[in-house]
CSV table of C-alpha atoms in Angstrom, one decimal:
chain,number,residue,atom,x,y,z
I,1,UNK,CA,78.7,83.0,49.2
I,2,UNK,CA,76.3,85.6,50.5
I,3,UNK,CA,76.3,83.5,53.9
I,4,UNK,CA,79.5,82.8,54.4
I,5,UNK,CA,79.9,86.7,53.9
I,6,UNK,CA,77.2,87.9,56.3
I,7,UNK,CA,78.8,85.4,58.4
I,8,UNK,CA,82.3,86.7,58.6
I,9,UNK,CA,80.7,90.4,58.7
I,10,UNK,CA,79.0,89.7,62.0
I,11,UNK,CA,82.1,87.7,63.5
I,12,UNK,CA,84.1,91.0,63.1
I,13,UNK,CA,81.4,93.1,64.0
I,14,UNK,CA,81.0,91.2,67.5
I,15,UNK,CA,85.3,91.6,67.5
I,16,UNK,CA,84.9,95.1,67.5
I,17,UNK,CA,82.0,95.4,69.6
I,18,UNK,CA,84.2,93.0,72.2
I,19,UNK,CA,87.2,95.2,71.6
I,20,UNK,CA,85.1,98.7,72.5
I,21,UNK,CA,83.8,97.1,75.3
I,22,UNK,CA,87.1,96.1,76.9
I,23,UNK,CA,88.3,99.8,76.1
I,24,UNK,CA,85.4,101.1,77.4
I,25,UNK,CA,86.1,98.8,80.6
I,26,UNK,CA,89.6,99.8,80.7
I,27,UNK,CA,88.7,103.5,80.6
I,28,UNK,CA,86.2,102.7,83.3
I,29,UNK,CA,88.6,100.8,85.7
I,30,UNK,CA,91.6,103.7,85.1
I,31,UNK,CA,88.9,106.2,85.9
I,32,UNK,CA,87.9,104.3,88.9
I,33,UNK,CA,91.5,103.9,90.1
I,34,UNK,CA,92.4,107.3,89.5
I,35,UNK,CA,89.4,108.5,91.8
I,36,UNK,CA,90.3,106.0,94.3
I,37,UNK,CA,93.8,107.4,94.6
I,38,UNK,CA,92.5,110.9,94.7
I,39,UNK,CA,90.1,110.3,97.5
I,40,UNK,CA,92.9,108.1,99.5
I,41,UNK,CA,95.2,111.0,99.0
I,42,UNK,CA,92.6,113.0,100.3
I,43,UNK,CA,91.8,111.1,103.3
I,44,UNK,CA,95.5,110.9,104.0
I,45,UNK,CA,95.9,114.5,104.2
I,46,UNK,CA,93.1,115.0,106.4
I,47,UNK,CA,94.0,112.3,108.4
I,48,UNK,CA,97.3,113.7,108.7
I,49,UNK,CA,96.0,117.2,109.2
I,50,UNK,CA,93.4,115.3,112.3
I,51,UNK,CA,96.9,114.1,113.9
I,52,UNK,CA,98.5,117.3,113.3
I,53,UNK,CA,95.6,119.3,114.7
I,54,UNK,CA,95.6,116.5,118.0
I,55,UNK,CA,99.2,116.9,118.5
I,56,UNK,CA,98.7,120.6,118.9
I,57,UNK,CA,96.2,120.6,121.0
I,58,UNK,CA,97.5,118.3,123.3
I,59,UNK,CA,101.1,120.2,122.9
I,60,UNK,CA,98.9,123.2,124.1
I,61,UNK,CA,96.7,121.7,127.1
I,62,UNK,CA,100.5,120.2,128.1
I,63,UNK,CA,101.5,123.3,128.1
I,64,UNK,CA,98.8,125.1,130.0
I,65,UNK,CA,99.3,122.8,133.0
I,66,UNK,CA,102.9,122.8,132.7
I,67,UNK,CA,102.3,126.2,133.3
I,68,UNK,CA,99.6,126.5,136.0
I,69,UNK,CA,101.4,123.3,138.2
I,70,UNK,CA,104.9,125.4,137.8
I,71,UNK,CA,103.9,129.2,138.1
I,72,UNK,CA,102.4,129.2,141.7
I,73,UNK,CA,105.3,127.0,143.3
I,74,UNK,CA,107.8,129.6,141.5
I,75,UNK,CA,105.9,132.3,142.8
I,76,UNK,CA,106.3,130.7,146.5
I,77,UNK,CA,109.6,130.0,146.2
I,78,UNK,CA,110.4,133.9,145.1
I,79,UNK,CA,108.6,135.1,147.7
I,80,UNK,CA,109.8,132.5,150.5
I,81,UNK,CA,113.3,132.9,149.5
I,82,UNK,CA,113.2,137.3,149.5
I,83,UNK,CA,111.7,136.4,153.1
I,84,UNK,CA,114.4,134.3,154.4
I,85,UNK,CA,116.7,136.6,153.2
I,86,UNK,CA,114.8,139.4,155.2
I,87,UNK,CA,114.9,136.3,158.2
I,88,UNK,CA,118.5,136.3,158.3
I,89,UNK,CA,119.3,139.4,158.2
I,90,UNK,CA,117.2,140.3,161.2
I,91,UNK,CA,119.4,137.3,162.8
I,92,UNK,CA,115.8,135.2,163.0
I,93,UNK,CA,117.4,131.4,162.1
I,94,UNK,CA,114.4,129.6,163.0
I,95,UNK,CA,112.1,131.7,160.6
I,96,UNK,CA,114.1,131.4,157.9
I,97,UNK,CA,114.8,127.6,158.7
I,98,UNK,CA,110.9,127.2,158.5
I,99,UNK,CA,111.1,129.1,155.0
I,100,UNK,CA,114.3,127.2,153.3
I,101,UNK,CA,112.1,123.7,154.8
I,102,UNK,CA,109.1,124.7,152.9
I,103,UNK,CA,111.3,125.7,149.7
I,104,UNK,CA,112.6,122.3,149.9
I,105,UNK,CA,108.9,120.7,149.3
I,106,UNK,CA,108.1,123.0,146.6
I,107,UNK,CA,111.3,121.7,145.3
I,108,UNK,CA,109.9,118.1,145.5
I,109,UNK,CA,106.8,118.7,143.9
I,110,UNK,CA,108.4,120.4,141.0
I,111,UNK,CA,110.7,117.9,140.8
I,112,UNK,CA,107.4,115.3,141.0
I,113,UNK,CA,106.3,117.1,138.2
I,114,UNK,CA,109.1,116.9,135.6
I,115,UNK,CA,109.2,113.2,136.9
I,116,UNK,CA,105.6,112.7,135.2
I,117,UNK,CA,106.5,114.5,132.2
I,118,UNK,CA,109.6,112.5,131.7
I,119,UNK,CA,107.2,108.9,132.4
I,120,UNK,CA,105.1,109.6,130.1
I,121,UNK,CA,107.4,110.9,127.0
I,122,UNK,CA,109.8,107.7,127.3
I,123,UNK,CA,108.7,104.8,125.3
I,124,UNK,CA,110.8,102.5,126.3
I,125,UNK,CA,109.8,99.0,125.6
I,126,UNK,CA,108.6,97.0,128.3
I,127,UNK,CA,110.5,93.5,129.5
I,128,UNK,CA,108.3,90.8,130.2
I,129,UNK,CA,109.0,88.1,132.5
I,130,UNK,CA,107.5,85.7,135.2
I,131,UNK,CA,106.8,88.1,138.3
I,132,UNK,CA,105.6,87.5,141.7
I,133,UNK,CA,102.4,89.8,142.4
I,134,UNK,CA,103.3,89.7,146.2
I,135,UNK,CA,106.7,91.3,145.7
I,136,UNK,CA,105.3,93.8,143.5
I,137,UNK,CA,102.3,94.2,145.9
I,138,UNK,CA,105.1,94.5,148.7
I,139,UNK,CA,107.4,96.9,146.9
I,140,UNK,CA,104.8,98.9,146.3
I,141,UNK,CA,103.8,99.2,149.8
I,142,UNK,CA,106.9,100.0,151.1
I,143,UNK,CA,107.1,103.1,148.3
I,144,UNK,CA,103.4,104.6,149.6
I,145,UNK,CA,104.4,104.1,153.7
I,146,UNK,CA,105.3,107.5,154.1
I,147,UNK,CA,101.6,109.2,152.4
I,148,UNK,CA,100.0,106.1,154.0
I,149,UNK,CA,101.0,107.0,157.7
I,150,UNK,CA,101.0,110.9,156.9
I,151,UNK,CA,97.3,110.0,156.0
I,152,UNK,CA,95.9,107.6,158.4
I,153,UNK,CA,94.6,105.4,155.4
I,154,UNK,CA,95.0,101.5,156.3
I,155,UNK,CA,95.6,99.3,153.3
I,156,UNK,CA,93.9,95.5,153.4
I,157,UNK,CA,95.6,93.4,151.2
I,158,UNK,CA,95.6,89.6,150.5
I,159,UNK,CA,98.4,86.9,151.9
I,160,UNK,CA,97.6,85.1,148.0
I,161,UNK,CA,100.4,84.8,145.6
I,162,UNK,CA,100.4,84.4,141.9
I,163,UNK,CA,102.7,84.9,138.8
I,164,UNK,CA,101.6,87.2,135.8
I,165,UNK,CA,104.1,88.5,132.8
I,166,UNK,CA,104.9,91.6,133.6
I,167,UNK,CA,107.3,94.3,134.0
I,168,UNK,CA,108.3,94.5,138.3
I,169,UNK,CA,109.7,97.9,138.2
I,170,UNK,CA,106.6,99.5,136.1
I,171,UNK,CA,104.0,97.2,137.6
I,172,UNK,CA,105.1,98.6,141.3
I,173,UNK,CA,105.1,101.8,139.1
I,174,UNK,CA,100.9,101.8,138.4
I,175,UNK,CA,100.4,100.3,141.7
I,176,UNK,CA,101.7,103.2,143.6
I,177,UNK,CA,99.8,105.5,141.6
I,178,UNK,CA,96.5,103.4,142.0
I,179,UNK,CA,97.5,103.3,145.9
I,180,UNK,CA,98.2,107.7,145.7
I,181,UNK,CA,94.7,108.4,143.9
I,182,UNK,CA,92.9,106.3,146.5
I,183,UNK,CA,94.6,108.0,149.3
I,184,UNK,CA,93.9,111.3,147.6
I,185,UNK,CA,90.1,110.4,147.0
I,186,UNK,CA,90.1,110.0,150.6
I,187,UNK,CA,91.1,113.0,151.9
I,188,UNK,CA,87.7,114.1,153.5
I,189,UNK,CA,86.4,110.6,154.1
I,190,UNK,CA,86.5,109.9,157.9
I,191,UNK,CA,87.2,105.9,157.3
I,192,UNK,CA,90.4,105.8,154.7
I,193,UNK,CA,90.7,102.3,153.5
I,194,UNK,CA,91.6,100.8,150.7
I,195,UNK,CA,91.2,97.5,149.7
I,196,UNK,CA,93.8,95.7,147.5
I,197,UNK,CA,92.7,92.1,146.3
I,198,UNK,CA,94.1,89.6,143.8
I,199,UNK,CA,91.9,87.0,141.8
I,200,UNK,CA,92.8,84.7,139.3
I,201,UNK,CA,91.7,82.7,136.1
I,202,UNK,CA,93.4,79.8,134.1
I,203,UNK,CA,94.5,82.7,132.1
I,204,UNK,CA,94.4,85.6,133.8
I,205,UNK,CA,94.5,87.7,137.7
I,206,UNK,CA,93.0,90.4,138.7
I,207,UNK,CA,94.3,92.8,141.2
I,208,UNK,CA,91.7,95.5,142.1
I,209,UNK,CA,92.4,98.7,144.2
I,210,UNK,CA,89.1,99.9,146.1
I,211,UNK,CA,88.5,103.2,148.0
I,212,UNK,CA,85.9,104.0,150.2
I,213,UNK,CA,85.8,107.7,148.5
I,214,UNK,CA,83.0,109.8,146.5
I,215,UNK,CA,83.4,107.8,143.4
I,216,UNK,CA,83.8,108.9,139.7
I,217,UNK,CA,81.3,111.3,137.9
I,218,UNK,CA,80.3,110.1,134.6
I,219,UNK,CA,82.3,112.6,133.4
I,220,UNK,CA,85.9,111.1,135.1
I,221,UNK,CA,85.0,107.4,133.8
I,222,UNK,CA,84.4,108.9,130.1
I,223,UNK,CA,87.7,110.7,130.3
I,224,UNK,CA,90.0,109.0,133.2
I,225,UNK,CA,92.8,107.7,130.8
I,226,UNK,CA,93.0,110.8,128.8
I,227,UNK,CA,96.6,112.6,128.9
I,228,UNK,CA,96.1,115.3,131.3
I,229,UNK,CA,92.8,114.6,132.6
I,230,UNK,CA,92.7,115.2,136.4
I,231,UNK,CA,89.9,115.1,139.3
I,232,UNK,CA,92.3,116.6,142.0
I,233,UNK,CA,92.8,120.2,143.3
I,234,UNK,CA,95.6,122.3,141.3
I,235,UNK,CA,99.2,121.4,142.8
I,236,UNK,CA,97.9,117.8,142.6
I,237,UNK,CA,99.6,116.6,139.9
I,238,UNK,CA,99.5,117.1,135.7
I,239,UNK,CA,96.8,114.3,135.1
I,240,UNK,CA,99.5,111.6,133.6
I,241,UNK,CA,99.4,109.0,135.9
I,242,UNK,CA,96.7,106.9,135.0
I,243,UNK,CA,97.1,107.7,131.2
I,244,UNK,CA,100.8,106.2,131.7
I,245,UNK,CA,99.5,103.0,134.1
I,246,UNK,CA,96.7,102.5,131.1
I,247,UNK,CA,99.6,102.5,128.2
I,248,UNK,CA,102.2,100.5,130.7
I,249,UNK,CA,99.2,98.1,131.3
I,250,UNK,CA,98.4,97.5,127.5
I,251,UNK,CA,101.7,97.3,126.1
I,252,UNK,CA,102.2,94.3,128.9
I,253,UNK,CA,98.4,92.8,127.2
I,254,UNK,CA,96.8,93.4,130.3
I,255,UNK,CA,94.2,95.7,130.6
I,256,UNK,CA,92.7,98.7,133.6
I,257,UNK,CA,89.5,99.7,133.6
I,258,UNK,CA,87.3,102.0,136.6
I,259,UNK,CA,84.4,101.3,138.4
I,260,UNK,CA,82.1,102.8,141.3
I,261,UNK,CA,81.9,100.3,144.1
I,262,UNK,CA,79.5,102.4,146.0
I,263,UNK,CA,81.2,103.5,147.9
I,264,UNK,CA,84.0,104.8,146.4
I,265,UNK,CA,86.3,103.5,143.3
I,266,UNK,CA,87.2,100.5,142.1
I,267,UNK,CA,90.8,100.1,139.5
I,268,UNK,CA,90.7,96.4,138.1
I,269,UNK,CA,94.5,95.9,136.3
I,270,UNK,CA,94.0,92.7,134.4
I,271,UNK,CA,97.4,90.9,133.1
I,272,UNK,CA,98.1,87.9,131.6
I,273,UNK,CA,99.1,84.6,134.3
I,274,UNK,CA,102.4,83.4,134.1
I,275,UNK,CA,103.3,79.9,134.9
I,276,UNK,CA,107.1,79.7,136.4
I,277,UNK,CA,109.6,82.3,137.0
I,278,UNK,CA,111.9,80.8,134.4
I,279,UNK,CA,109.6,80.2,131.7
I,280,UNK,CA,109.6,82.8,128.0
I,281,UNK,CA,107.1,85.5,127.9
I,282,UNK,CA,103.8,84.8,125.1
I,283,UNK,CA,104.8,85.9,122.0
């Protein structure tokens, strides 16, 4: 009798024992999930105070060169127009011809301007389909003629042909841009040529855009895609274009990266070969 008590005694003393350790446990993983919410809640705040604090800055640096690339072409224009009004009244037409021509250009760099600013806010999806690198190559061309005669830069380019998914319109858009910086890195160079090449892989082509310039500082390469990050002289631009060809680029799963080529600089845009023009985009 006295075993079969002792017995039962310890069975329900090991039930309770189990039972306080599955509170205990219980208590433990609340605890635990409480302090994991907390400290996600708190990492969400400051991540949302990190984005916040980005957006604001970069709200801020837009607005700072919005400023600076828009003040002094105002300023021009105030002064150039008050002139040609002085022009005409002392009946001097070809004066204040001269004047009205040059507020015409600073009209078409503002208007450049306001162009970049609307490229790069629009998020419009991209439209992928089988394209032809040497009509985009070509279209491109015939866009930089003007800067490339103005210049004296002379463009090699290859006779080869291949098909990569891409958008036509926005790939003749990043080419142009990669054609305008190397023409702009060039400006002092005495020999102003650029290079335009296209390989390919089983999977992939590569066009690259080569200048025979100064190069890129270690300071450009670390920062060249950043929104609003430029190299060039004030009244050169905001700093958007190759932050918009790197974004255009990616969201067709290509890729553009920089290099020195010693000399000069070397834009490799990577995108994904196509096989016919008829056939779907990868999904």
């Amino acid at each position: 009798v006295y075993l079969t008590l002792a017995l039962v005694w310890q069975y329900r003393r090991r039930q309770v024992e189990r039972q306080d350790s599955q509170r205990a446990l219980a208590q433990a993983v609340s605890e635990l999930d409480a302090r994991i919410a907390a400290r996600t809640a708190e990492l969400t705040a400051a991540n949302d105070i990190a984005v916040q604090t980005g957006k604001l800055a970069l709200l801020g640096q837009m607005a700072a060169s919005i400023s600076h690339e828009i003040s002094q072409p105002l300023a021009a224009l105030r002064t150039l127009a008050d002139n040609a009004v002085a022009f005409l009244a002392r009946d001097d037409a070809a004066s204040a011809r001269d004047n009205l021509r040059i507020i015409g250009e600073l009209c078409t760099r503002m208007g450049h301007i306001v162009g970049e600013l609307k490229a790069f806010a629009r998020k419009e999806p991209a439209r992928l389909k089988s394209v032809s690198l040497q009509q985009v190559v070509a279209g491109a061309l015939m866009l930089v003629e003007p800067l490339r005669h103005a210049s004296g830069t002379r463009i090699a380019t290859d006779t080869l042909d291949f098909r990569v998914w891409g958008d036509p319109i926005r790939l003749e858009q990043v080419l142009v841009n990669l054609l305008r910086n190397a023409m702009d890195a060039m400006e002092t160079q005495p020999d102003r040529l650029i290079a335009l090449r296209l390989q390919a892989t089983e999977t992939h082509v590569n066009i690259t855009v080569r200048d025979h310039g100064p190069g890129l500082s270690a300071d450009a390469q670390a920062h060249l895609f950043e929104p609003f990050f430029t190299t060039k002289p004030s009244g050169k631009g905001l700093g958007l274009g190759l932050s918009l060809s790197h974004a255009i680029v990616h969201e067709m799963g290509g890729s553009l990266r920089a290099d020195n080529a010693h000399p000069g600089a070397c834009f490799t845009l990577s995108l994904p070969r196509a096989p016919e023009p008829n056939a779907d985009p990868p999904p």
